[in-house]
Every structure is written in C-alpha cells, then in structure tokens.
Amino acid sequence: MTSTQMDHILSVIGADLQRQDTNYRLAAEPKQRLVVTLRFLATGESFRSLALAYRLGRKTVADSVHMTCRAVVDHMMETQMPKPTEESWTAIAERFWRRWQFPNCIGAIDGKHIQIQAPKKSCSQFFNYKKTFSIILLALVDADSKFIIIQVGDFGRASDGGVFAHSALGRGMSEKTLNVPEDTPLPGYGQQGDVPYMMVGDAAFPLKRYLMRPYPGSNLSRHNSHFNYRLSRARMTVECAFGILAARWRVFLSRISMLPCHIDMVVMAACVLHNYLIKPKNRDMVEGQRDGEHGLQSVRHMGGNRGPREALQTREFLCNFFDSPEGALNSAHNV
C-alpha cells in the first residue's frame, strides 16, 4: 500500500476513528489506529505484541482494530464491492470469455476456511473436516480475482454446498432477484439457441442451471475432459483470489483469537481492501494457465453425475461448444 492510498483510506474513514481528548489522556490519532490495523492484518501479530511495538495499551489496540475494520466495511463496501447490476454482470461475463475462454460466466465461487480459536461453549459447531476450528468465507469472484459478493460467518462444520444453498447469493440466484441478464447465445454460436448466465464451482457445489460443476470420475471421454479443463481455467480465479488475500493479509495464515463477530468484520474489511489494492500487475499473476491441456488431473471424491435436466443439458451444450471452432481457446481473443 502506497502512502497516497493510505491517505485516501484515511480521508474516507478518518472521521469514524476520531475520539475526544480528555484531561487524563490524549486520544490515539486516526492515522495511528489505521496503521495498527494494517499491521495486524499484514502480520497477524497479537494485540499484546502490537501494543508493545506502538507503545499503546492492549485495549486501545483491540479497539482500534475493531473500529477500523468496521469503518472500512461501512464506508468502502459500496464502492469496492457494489451491488451487481445487469450491465456489470454482462461486463464480467465478457471479461471471463476474453480472458479465460468460458462463455456466459458471471463469476467463480468457492469457500475458504478462516482458522479461529474455538469460542467458549461452541462444542463442535466450528470444527471442520481439516480437524481445526474455523468460519467459512463464501465468495464469488470475477475474472480479475476481485470479490463480487461475499458471505462470512458460517460454522466451519458446514459444507460449501450447504453454505451456498442457505446464502443470500444462493437464494437470489434461485429466485432470480440478482439482476442476472436473460439467456443469451454463445459467442458465434447463436444458431444453436440461448444459454443462461452461470457461475462455475468445484465438486462441492450442486449442479444447477446457473451453476456449473465438473464431470465426476477419472475415466472421462475427451469430450468431458475438455469441459473440465475449461471450467478449471475459469474457476482458478477464485483460488487465486484466496491466495492473494492470504499472501497480502497474513493474519489468515494463523489462528485468529477473537470473538466470531469481530472475526467476521476483519474478514470483510480484508476483502474490501483486497479489491481496493488489486492492480493490473496483480491481475497478471493469476494467468498461470496455458492453452495446452497437459497436466489436467481427474476430478475425484465428488458426488454422482446428477442434477436438474436443464443443468445437464446446459453442460452438454457447453461441451459441444468447446469442441466447435467457435469455442476454441484462441477464438476469444479474436472477438
């Protein structure tokens, strides 16, 4: 983060960080509260360690982190993660096609476990399959690894598919209340009919008309393997987003010792700052794939190849499109 960017953030949230001086002590300055919070996010240091480093009280450090994260969410969420419109969905889909050669894709979805210290009397609610305690960050990411929609706070024992089914995103897609555009033809393939706009996910998510997942199994035909490869290219953006998030804000590489309500605010603030800081040079980091199909691994440990008939038909339609000249990997760059 440059000094200019930090000054801009301070100008946006500084009023919420200001506290009144008293006869007994001078209040910590807003800039100092912001610096302490960024240091906490970037290193994951304990509040006691930060208090010694900045010569502040431990309670002052804790309050600074909590109020700064809340201010970032309150004042920057609308600008850095605005509510999607029909025009923005269309622009995201166009970007996915040009960059990752997957048509009508409005985002890659996945969940990330944020490791925490088990809250008191929580039993096994936060205990996950990795044998740690966590909360889940469910995120929908665009073609440039920027967060579009996030949901934070579900118990670690829940599955990604279960979290999605009960999330506002899942209900909105099912009830068609998220301003997603109507079905449209695939690029250069209009004579075959319209195809819905869709998200892409891994094996943990259900197959829906608006959510594509890979074909299961290891002995797949070339036809199905090609589809899995193209879906994997598009889905990689969410994995890269989580990787960049944890590499930049290293608090996510260690166990966070806070109340769950405070952890939710820390995660949301980090995602907002992720969108604010990501630049074109950072986006180039996520283009790790080549046009060849070498090294493609089979999809294992997933459910059966079941789903609504319309979803199965959509997936088969995409398979045919990818095998056609219009859907070839190099065609997207010539549109």
PDB file of C-alpha atoms in Angstrom, residues 17-281:
ATOM      1  CA  LEU A  17     -11.693   6.780  14.088  1.00  0.00           C
ATOM      2  CA  GLN A  18     -11.560  10.137  15.834  1.00  0.00           C
ATOM      3  CA  ARG A  19     -12.051  10.130  19.608  1.00  0.00           C
ATOM      4  CA  GLN A  20     -12.229  13.053  22.022  1.00  0.00           C
ATOM      5  CA  ASP A  21      -9.234  14.059  24.143  1.00  0.00           C
ATOM      6  CA  THR A  22      -9.749  14.222  27.908  1.00  0.00           C
ATOM      7  CA  ASN A  23      -7.991  15.816  30.868  1.00  0.00           C
ATOM      8  CA  TYR A  24      -6.393  12.448  31.646  1.00  0.00           C
ATOM      9  CA  ARG A  25      -5.013  11.419  28.252  1.00  0.00           C
ATOM     10  CA  LEU A  26      -4.843  12.268  24.563  1.00  0.00           C
ATOM     11  CA  ALA A  27      -6.837  10.010  22.267  1.00  0.00           C
ATOM     12  CA  ALA A  28      -4.981   7.926  19.686  1.00  0.00           C
ATOM     13  CA  GLU A  29      -4.910   9.650  16.303  1.00  0.00           C
ATOM     14  CA  PRO A  30      -6.949   8.155  13.413  1.00  0.00           C
ATOM     15  CA  LYS A  31      -3.790   7.597  11.373  1.00  0.00           C
ATOM     16  CA  GLN A  32      -2.206   5.641  14.206  1.00  0.00           C
ATOM     17  CA  ARG A  33      -5.322   3.467  14.533  1.00  0.00           C
ATOM     18  CA  LEU A  34      -5.234   2.764  10.810  1.00  0.00           C
ATOM     19  CA  VAL A  35      -1.534   1.878  10.886  1.00  0.00           C
ATOM     20  CA  VAL A  36      -2.028  -0.517  13.791  1.00  0.00           C
ATOM     21  CA  THR A  37      -4.916  -2.220  11.979  1.00  0.00           C
ATOM     22  CA  LEU A  38      -2.965  -2.616   8.744  1.00  0.00           C
ATOM     23  CA  ARG A  39      -0.030  -4.036  10.705  1.00  0.00           C
ATOM     24  CA  PHE A  40      -2.365  -6.522  12.380  1.00  0.00           C
ATOM     25  CA  LEU A  41      -3.863  -7.621   9.046  1.00  0.00           C
ATOM     26  CA  ALA A  42      -0.496  -7.824   7.306  1.00  0.00           C
ATOM     27  CA  THR A  43       1.315  -9.804  10.015  1.00  0.00           C
ATOM     28  CA  GLY A  44      -1.257 -11.452  12.279  1.00  0.00           C
ATOM     29  CA  GLU A  45       0.642 -10.278  15.359  1.00  0.00           C
ATOM     30  CA  SER A  46      -1.097 -10.480  18.712  1.00  0.00           C
ATOM     31  CA  PHE A  47      -2.639  -7.380  20.257  1.00  0.00           C
ATOM     32  CA  ARG A  48      -0.107  -7.550  23.085  1.00  0.00           C
ATOM     33  CA  SER A  49       2.811  -7.549  20.631  1.00  0.00           C
ATOM     34  CA  LEU A  50       1.349  -4.591  18.720  1.00  0.00           C
ATOM     35  CA  ALA A  51       0.773  -2.730  21.972  1.00  0.00           C
ATOM     36  CA  LEU A  52       4.451  -3.068  22.871  1.00  0.00           C
ATOM     37  CA  ALA A  53       5.574  -2.078  19.366  1.00  0.00           C
ATOM     38  CA  TYR A  54       3.434   1.069  19.200  1.00  0.00           C
ATOM     39  CA  ARG A  55       3.535   1.915  22.921  1.00  0.00           C
ATOM     40  CA  LEU A  56      -0.222   1.710  23.257  1.00  0.00           C
ATOM     41  CA  GLY A  57      -2.481  -0.143  25.636  1.00  0.00           C
ATOM     42  CA  ARG A  58      -3.641  -3.603  24.622  1.00  0.00           C
ATOM     43  CA  LYS A  59      -7.277  -2.464  24.904  1.00  0.00           C
ATOM     44  CA  THR A  60      -6.511   0.539  22.687  1.00  0.00           C
ATOM     45  CA  VAL A  61      -5.024  -1.740  20.025  1.00  0.00           C
ATOM     46  CA  ALA A  62      -8.016  -4.083  20.145  1.00  0.00           C
ATOM     47  CA  ASP A  63     -10.493  -1.194  19.919  1.00  0.00           C
ATOM     48  CA  SER A  64      -8.514   0.345  17.054  1.00  0.00           C
ATOM     49  CA  VAL A  65      -8.621  -2.864  15.004  1.00  0.00           C
ATOM     50  CA  HIS A  66     -12.325  -3.388  15.624  1.00  0.00           C
ATOM     51  CA  MET A  67     -13.400   0.178  14.850  1.00  0.00           C
ATOM     52  CA  THR A  68     -11.133   0.499  11.800  1.00  0.00           C
ATOM     53  CA  CYS A  69     -12.400  -2.740  10.244  1.00  0.00           C
ATOM     54  CA  ARG A  70     -15.988  -1.649  10.851  1.00  0.00           C
ATOM     55  CA  ALA A  71     -15.296   1.775   9.320  1.00  0.00           C
ATOM     56  CA  VAL A  72     -13.727   0.180   6.225  1.00  0.00           C
ATOM     57  CA  VAL A  73     -16.797  -2.013   5.741  1.00  0.00           C
ATOM     58  CA  ASP A  74     -19.267   0.802   6.389  1.00  0.00           C
ATOM     59  CA  HIS A  75     -17.646   3.375   4.100  1.00  0.00           C
ATOM     60  CA  MET A  76     -15.842   1.378   1.394  1.00  0.00           C
ATOM     61  CA  MET A  77     -18.032  -1.680   0.799  1.00  0.00           C
ATOM     62  CA  GLU A  78     -20.416   0.159  -1.538  1.00  0.00           C
ATOM     63  CA  THR A  79     -17.624   1.474  -3.747  1.00  0.00           C
ATOM     64  CA  GLN A  80     -15.288  -1.535  -3.765  1.00  0.00           C
ATOM     65  CA  MET A  81     -17.961  -4.243  -3.823  1.00  0.00           C
ATOM     66  CA  PRO A  82     -21.094  -2.604  -5.274  1.00  0.00           C
ATOM     67  CA  LYS A  83     -24.340  -4.474  -5.752  1.00  0.00           C
ATOM     68  CA  PRO A  84     -24.181  -6.097  -9.223  1.00  0.00           C
ATOM     69  CA  THR A  85     -26.411  -4.758 -11.969  1.00  0.00           C
ATOM     70  CA  GLU A  86     -27.391  -6.299 -15.284  1.00  0.00           C
ATOM     71  CA  GLU A  87     -24.700  -4.234 -17.010  1.00  0.00           C
ATOM     72  CA  SER A  88     -21.993  -5.287 -14.554  1.00  0.00           C
ATOM     73  CA  TRP A  89     -22.931  -8.978 -14.886  1.00  0.00           C
ATOM     74  CA  THR A  90     -22.646  -8.662 -18.665  1.00  0.00           C
ATOM     75  CA  ALA A  91     -19.244  -6.973 -18.365  1.00  0.00           C
ATOM     76  CA  ILE A  92     -17.989  -9.726 -16.032  1.00  0.00           C
ATOM     77  CA  ALA A  93     -19.158 -12.414 -18.457  1.00  0.00           C
ATOM     78  CA  GLU A  94     -17.416 -10.655 -21.348  1.00  0.00           C
ATOM     79  CA  ARG A  95     -14.191 -10.456 -19.324  1.00  0.00           C
ATOM     80  CA  PHE A  96     -14.353 -14.183 -18.485  1.00  0.00           C
ATOM     81  CA  TRP A  97     -14.780 -15.020 -22.164  1.00  0.00           C
ATOM     82  CA  ARG A  98     -11.916 -12.824 -23.324  1.00  0.00           C
ATOM     83  CA  ARG A  99      -9.505 -13.836 -20.572  1.00  0.00           C
ATOM     84  CA  TRP A 100     -10.397 -17.383 -19.590  1.00  0.00           C
ATOM     85  CA  GLN A 101     -12.418 -18.531 -22.612  1.00  0.00           C
ATOM     86  CA  PHE A 102     -15.514 -19.570 -20.668  1.00  0.00           C
ATOM     87  CA  PRO A 103     -18.717 -18.019 -22.071  1.00  0.00           C
ATOM     88  CA  ASN A 104     -21.663 -16.595 -20.115  1.00  0.00           C
ATOM     89  CA  CYS A 105     -19.729 -16.901 -16.829  1.00  0.00           C
ATOM     90  CA  ILE A 106     -20.653 -14.328 -14.184  1.00  0.00           C
ATOM     91  CA  GLY A 107     -18.193 -15.488 -11.544  1.00  0.00           C
ATOM     92  CA  ALA A 108     -16.233 -18.297  -9.901  1.00  0.00           C
ATOM     93  CA  ILE A 109     -17.493 -19.423  -6.495  1.00  0.00           C
ATOM     94  CA  ASP A 110     -15.766 -21.233  -3.646  1.00  0.00           C
ATOM     95  CA  GLY A 111     -15.457 -21.297   0.127  1.00  0.00           C
ATOM     96  CA  LYS A 112     -12.414 -20.679   2.333  1.00  0.00           C
ATOM     97  CA  HIS A 113     -11.952 -21.781   5.942  1.00  0.00           C
ATOM     98  CA  ILE A 114     -10.719 -18.966   8.190  1.00  0.00           C
ATOM     99  CA  GLN A 115      -8.948 -20.648  11.113  1.00  0.00           C
ATOM    100  CA  ILE A 116     -10.015 -19.358  14.535  1.00  0.00           C
ATOM    101  CA  GLN A 117      -9.609 -20.180  18.182  1.00  0.00           C
ATOM    102  CA  ALA A 118     -12.630 -22.191  19.283  1.00  0.00           C
ATOM    103  CA  PRO A 119     -15.161 -19.933  21.062  1.00  0.00           C
ATOM    104  CA  LYS A 120     -16.285 -20.927  24.538  1.00  0.00           C
ATOM    105  CA  LYS A 121     -19.130 -23.456  24.727  1.00  0.00           C
ATOM    106  CA  SER A 122     -19.211 -23.825  20.933  1.00  0.00           C
ATOM    107  CA  CYS A 123     -18.903 -27.634  21.037  1.00  0.00           C
ATOM    108  CA  SER A 124     -18.236 -28.902  17.504  1.00  0.00           C
ATOM    109  CA  GLN A 125     -20.028 -26.174  15.552  1.00  0.00           C
ATOM    110  CA  PHE A 126     -16.797 -24.623  14.264  1.00  0.00           C
ATOM    111  CA  PHE A 127     -14.888 -27.917  13.907  1.00  0.00           C
ATOM    112  CA  ASN A 128     -14.213 -28.690  10.236  1.00  0.00           C
ATOM    113  CA  TYR A 129     -13.007 -31.635   8.176  1.00  0.00           C
ATOM    114  CA  LYS A 130      -9.417 -30.347   8.425  1.00  0.00           C
ATOM    115  CA  LYS A 131      -9.526 -31.006  12.196  1.00  0.00           C
ATOM    116  CA  THR A 132      -9.333 -27.291  13.011  1.00  0.00           C
ATOM    117  CA  PHE A 133     -11.845 -24.672  14.117  1.00  0.00           C
ATOM    118  CA  SER A 134     -12.947 -22.178  11.505  1.00  0.00           C
ATOM    119  CA  ILE A 135     -15.593 -19.961   9.995  1.00  0.00           C
ATOM    120  CA  ILE A 136     -16.344 -20.014   6.275  1.00  0.00           C
ATOM    121  CA  LEU A 137     -15.837 -17.240   3.755  1.00  0.00           C
ATOM    122  CA  LEU A 138     -18.053 -17.870   0.716  1.00  0.00           C
ATOM    123  CA  ALA A 139     -17.009 -15.697  -2.231  1.00  0.00           C
ATOM    124  CA  LEU A 140     -17.986 -15.040  -5.817  1.00  0.00           C
ATOM    125  CA  VAL A 141     -15.012 -13.680  -7.794  1.00  0.00           C
ATOM    126  CA  ASP A 142     -14.705 -12.033 -11.215  1.00  0.00           C
ATOM    127  CA  ALA A 143     -12.198 -12.760 -13.982  1.00  0.00           C
ATOM    128  CA  ASP A 144      -9.581 -10.499 -12.369  1.00  0.00           C
ATOM    129  CA  SER A 145      -9.737 -12.164  -8.923  1.00  0.00           C
ATOM    130  CA  LYS A 146     -11.770  -9.351  -7.371  1.00  0.00           C
ATOM    131  CA  PHE A 147     -14.590 -10.175  -4.993  1.00  0.00           C
ATOM    132  CA  ILE A 148     -18.116  -9.557  -6.299  1.00  0.00           C
ATOM    133  CA  ILE A 149     -20.191 -10.982  -3.421  1.00  0.00           C
ATOM    134  CA  ILE A 150     -19.018 -12.406  -0.087  1.00  0.00           C
ATOM    135  CA  GLN A 151     -20.681 -14.032   2.893  1.00  0.00           C
ATOM    136  CA  VAL A 152     -18.807 -14.565   6.153  1.00  0.00           C
ATOM    137  CA  GLY A 153     -19.566 -16.309   9.415  1.00  0.00           C
ATOM    138  CA  ASP A 154     -20.997 -19.758   8.713  1.00  0.00           C
ATOM    139  CA  PHE A 155     -19.877 -22.568  11.011  1.00  0.00           C
ATOM    140  CA  GLY A 156     -16.768 -24.439   9.919  1.00  0.00           C
ATOM    141  CA  ARG A 157     -18.529 -27.799  10.022  1.00  0.00           C
ATOM    142  CA  ALA A 158     -20.820 -26.786   7.130  1.00  0.00           C
ATOM    143  CA  SER A 159     -20.039 -27.779   3.545  1.00  0.00           C
ATOM    144  CA  ASP A 160     -19.564 -25.269   0.748  1.00  0.00           C
ATOM    145  CA  GLY A 161     -22.698 -26.541  -0.965  1.00  0.00           C
ATOM    146  CA  GLY A 162     -24.725 -26.229   2.221  1.00  0.00           C
ATOM    147  CA  VAL A 163     -23.477 -22.700   2.876  1.00  0.00           C
ATOM    148  CA  PHE A 164     -24.329 -21.697  -0.697  1.00  0.00           C
ATOM    149  CA  ALA A 165     -27.826 -23.178  -0.507  1.00  0.00           C
ATOM    150  CA  HIS A 166     -28.704 -21.069   2.545  1.00  0.00           C
ATOM    151  CA  SER A 167     -26.835 -17.926   1.492  1.00  0.00           C
ATOM    152  CA  ALA A 168     -28.341 -14.762   0.073  1.00  0.00           C
ATOM    153  CA  LEU A 169     -26.434 -15.480  -3.159  1.00  0.00           C
ATOM    154  CA  GLY A 170     -27.896 -18.974  -3.483  1.00  0.00           C
ATOM    155  CA  ARG A 171     -31.444 -17.830  -2.754  1.00  0.00           C
ATOM    156  CA  GLY A 172     -31.072 -14.839  -5.068  1.00  0.00           C
ATOM    157  CA  MET A 173     -29.893 -16.979  -7.977  1.00  0.00           C
ATOM    158  CA  SER A 174     -32.674 -19.485  -7.384  1.00  0.00           C
ATOM    159  CA  GLU A 175     -35.372 -16.798  -7.124  1.00  0.00           C
ATOM    160  CA  LYS A 176     -33.864 -14.663  -9.920  1.00  0.00           C
ATOM    161  CA  THR A 177     -33.613 -11.487  -7.825  1.00  0.00           C
ATOM    162  CA  LEU A 178     -29.959 -10.562  -8.515  1.00  0.00           C
ATOM    163  CA  ASN A 179     -30.455  -8.725 -11.841  1.00  0.00           C
ATOM    164  CA  VAL A 180     -28.766 -11.507 -13.814  1.00  0.00           C
ATOM    165  CA  PRO A 181     -29.369 -10.957 -17.568  1.00  0.00           C
ATOM    166  CA  GLU A 182     -31.665 -13.183 -19.562  1.00  0.00           C
ATOM    167  CA  ASP A 183     -30.329 -16.149 -21.516  1.00  0.00           C
ATOM    168  CA  THR A 184     -28.161 -15.219 -24.466  1.00  0.00           C
ATOM    169  CA  PRO A 185     -26.464 -17.086 -27.355  1.00  0.00           C
ATOM    170  CA  LEU A 186     -22.856 -18.185 -27.015  1.00  0.00           C
ATOM    171  CA  PRO A 187     -20.268 -16.157 -28.986  1.00  0.00           C
ATOM    172  CA  GLY A 188     -20.530 -17.109 -32.658  1.00  0.00           C
ATOM    173  CA  TYR A 189     -22.889 -19.964 -31.783  1.00  0.00           C
ATOM    174  CA  GLY A 190     -26.236 -18.193 -31.830  1.00  0.00           C
ATOM    175  CA  GLN A 191     -27.917 -20.544 -34.261  1.00  0.00           C
ATOM    176  CA  GLN A 192     -27.890 -23.274 -31.596  1.00  0.00           C
ATOM    177  CA  GLY A 193     -30.062 -21.351 -29.132  1.00  0.00           C
ATOM    178  CA  ASP A 194     -29.698 -19.357 -25.918  1.00  0.00           C
ATOM    179  CA  VAL A 195     -27.693 -20.367 -22.844  1.00  0.00           C
ATOM    180  CA  PRO A 196     -28.139 -18.999 -19.311  1.00  0.00           C
ATOM    181  CA  TYR A 197     -25.548 -16.926 -17.480  1.00  0.00           C
ATOM    182  CA  MET A 198     -23.866 -19.120 -14.874  1.00  0.00           C
ATOM    183  CA  MET A 199     -21.300 -19.384 -12.108  1.00  0.00           C
ATOM    184  CA  VAL A 200     -18.561 -22.028 -12.025  1.00  0.00           C
ATOM    185  CA  GLY A 201     -17.649 -24.055  -8.946  1.00  0.00           C
ATOM    186  CA  ASP A 202     -15.893 -27.221  -7.856  1.00  0.00           C
ATOM    187  CA  ALA A 203     -17.268 -30.610  -6.830  1.00  0.00           C
ATOM    188  CA  ALA A 204     -18.570 -29.291  -3.500  1.00  0.00           C
ATOM    189  CA  PHE A 205     -21.359 -27.362  -5.215  1.00  0.00           C
ATOM    190  CA  PRO A 206     -24.550 -28.749  -6.756  1.00  0.00           C
ATOM    191  CA  LEU A 207     -25.155 -28.784 -10.489  1.00  0.00           C
ATOM    192  CA  LYS A 208     -27.701 -26.103 -11.346  1.00  0.00           C
ATOM    193  CA  ARG A 209     -28.790 -24.299 -14.461  1.00  0.00           C
ATOM    194  CA  TYR A 210     -26.973 -21.238 -13.093  1.00  0.00           C
ATOM    195  CA  LEU A 211     -24.031 -23.162 -11.539  1.00  0.00           C
ATOM    196  CA  MET A 212     -21.706 -25.453 -13.473  1.00  0.00           C
ATOM    197  CA  ARG A 213     -19.505 -28.092 -11.826  1.00  0.00           C
ATOM    198  CA  PRO A 214     -17.054 -30.614 -13.358  1.00  0.00           C
ATOM    199  CA  TYR A 215     -17.908 -34.043 -14.652  1.00  0.00           C
ATOM    200  CA  PRO A 216     -17.097 -36.653 -11.987  1.00  0.00           C
ATOM    201  CA  GLY A 217     -14.815 -39.630 -12.364  1.00  0.00           C
ATOM    202  CA  SER A 218     -11.350 -40.380 -13.704  1.00  0.00           C
ATOM    203  CA  ASN A 219     -12.057 -42.310 -16.913  1.00  0.00           C
ATOM    204  CA  LEU A 220     -13.692 -39.475 -18.804  1.00  0.00           C
ATOM    205  CA  SER A 221     -14.069 -39.104 -22.526  1.00  0.00           C
ATOM    206  CA  ARG A 222     -12.057 -36.423 -24.297  1.00  0.00           C
ATOM    207  CA  HIS A 223     -15.333 -34.547 -24.736  1.00  0.00           C
ATOM    208  CA  ASN A 224     -15.947 -34.350 -20.962  1.00  0.00           C
ATOM    209  CA  SER A 225     -12.292 -33.844 -20.045  1.00  0.00           C
ATOM    210  CA  HIS A 226     -12.181 -30.821 -22.308  1.00  0.00           C
ATOM    211  CA  PHE A 227     -15.147 -29.324 -20.463  1.00  0.00           C
ATOM    212  CA  ASN A 228     -13.499 -29.961 -17.081  1.00  0.00           C
ATOM    213  CA  TYR A 229     -10.332 -28.260 -18.281  1.00  0.00           C
ATOM    214  CA  ARG A 230     -12.140 -25.162 -19.499  1.00  0.00           C
ATOM    215  CA  LEU A 231     -14.174 -24.948 -16.307  1.00  0.00           C
ATOM    216  CA  SER A 232     -10.991 -25.324 -14.246  1.00  0.00           C
ATOM    217  CA  ARG A 233      -9.401 -22.397 -16.115  1.00  0.00           C
ATOM    218  CA  ALA A 234     -12.304 -20.150 -15.181  1.00  0.00           C
ATOM    219  CA  ARG A 235     -12.627 -21.449 -11.618  1.00  0.00           C
ATOM    220  CA  MET A 236      -8.950 -20.792 -10.920  1.00  0.00           C
ATOM    221  CA  THR A 237      -9.691 -17.100 -10.396  1.00  0.00           C
ATOM    222  CA  VAL A 238     -11.352 -17.719  -7.030  1.00  0.00           C
ATOM    223  CA  GLU A 239      -8.439 -19.860  -5.864  1.00  0.00           C
ATOM    224  CA  CYS A 240      -6.044 -17.090  -6.888  1.00  0.00           C
ATOM    225  CA  ALA A 241      -8.175 -14.520  -5.063  1.00  0.00           C
ATOM    226  CA  PHE A 242      -7.947 -16.518  -1.830  1.00  0.00           C
ATOM    227  CA  GLY A 243      -4.209 -16.972  -2.357  1.00  0.00           C
ATOM    228  CA  ILE A 244      -3.603 -13.253  -2.924  1.00  0.00           C
ATOM    229  CA  LEU A 245      -5.815 -12.412   0.058  1.00  0.00           C
ATOM    230  CA  ALA A 246      -3.834 -14.657   2.413  1.00  0.00           C
ATOM    231  CA  ALA A 247      -0.465 -13.587   0.987  1.00  0.00           C
ATOM    232  CA  ARG A 248      -1.266  -9.899   1.447  1.00  0.00           C
ATOM    233  CA  TRP A 249      -3.109 -10.177   4.767  1.00  0.00           C
ATOM    234  CA  ARG A 250      -1.142 -12.820   6.631  1.00  0.00           C
ATOM    235  CA  VAL A 251      -3.486 -12.764   9.576  1.00  0.00           C
ATOM    236  CA  PHE A 252      -5.274 -15.530   7.630  1.00  0.00           C
ATOM    237  CA  LEU A 253      -2.203 -17.772   7.798  1.00  0.00           C
ATOM    238  CA  SER A 254      -2.522 -18.119  11.570  1.00  0.00           C
ATOM    239  CA  ARG A 255      -5.276 -18.835  14.051  1.00  0.00           C
ATOM    240  CA  ILE A 256      -7.292 -15.705  14.848  1.00  0.00           C
ATOM    241  CA  SER A 257      -8.113 -15.247  18.518  1.00  0.00           C
ATOM    242  CA  MET A 258     -11.220 -13.055  18.620  1.00  0.00           C
ATOM    243  CA  LEU A 259     -14.935 -13.317  19.112  1.00  0.00           C
ATOM    244  CA  PRO A 260     -16.658 -14.608  15.942  1.00  0.00           C
ATOM    245  CA  CYS A 261     -18.496 -11.304  15.443  1.00  0.00           C
ATOM    246  CA  HIS A 262     -15.177  -9.420  15.352  1.00  0.00           C
ATOM    247  CA  ILE A 263     -13.605 -12.007  13.046  1.00  0.00           C
ATOM    248  CA  ASP A 264     -16.453 -11.532  10.558  1.00  0.00           C
ATOM    249  CA  MET A 265     -15.686  -7.807  10.406  1.00  0.00           C
ATOM    250  CA  VAL A 266     -11.939  -8.431   9.988  1.00  0.00           C
ATOM    251  CA  VAL A 267     -12.564 -10.797   7.062  1.00  0.00           C
ATOM    252  CA  MET A 268     -14.969  -8.409   5.337  1.00  0.00           C
ATOM    253  CA  ALA A 269     -12.574  -5.488   5.769  1.00  0.00           C
ATOM    254  CA  ALA A 270      -9.703  -7.532   4.323  1.00  0.00           C
ATOM    255  CA  CYS A 271     -11.814  -8.440   1.275  1.00  0.00           C
ATOM    256  CA  VAL A 272     -12.760  -4.791   0.727  1.00  0.00           C
ATOM    257  CA  LEU A 273      -9.105  -3.720   0.962  1.00  0.00           C
ATOM    258  CA  HIS A 274      -8.169  -6.575  -1.382  1.00  0.00           C
ATOM    259  CA  ASN A 275     -10.431  -5.094  -4.061  1.00  0.00           C
ATOM    260  CA  TYR A 276      -9.080  -1.619  -3.366  1.00  0.00           C
ATOM    261  CA  LEU A 277      -5.432  -2.627  -3.692  1.00  0.00           C
ATOM    262  CA  ILE A 278      -5.520  -5.071  -6.572  1.00  0.00           C
ATOM    263  CA  LYS A 279      -3.888  -3.620  -9.686  1.00  0.00           C
ATOM    264  CA  PRO A 280      -3.376  -4.775 -13.286  1.00  0.00           C
ATOM    265  CA  LYS A 281       0.073  -6.115 -12.429  1.00  0.00           C
TER     266      LYS A 281
END
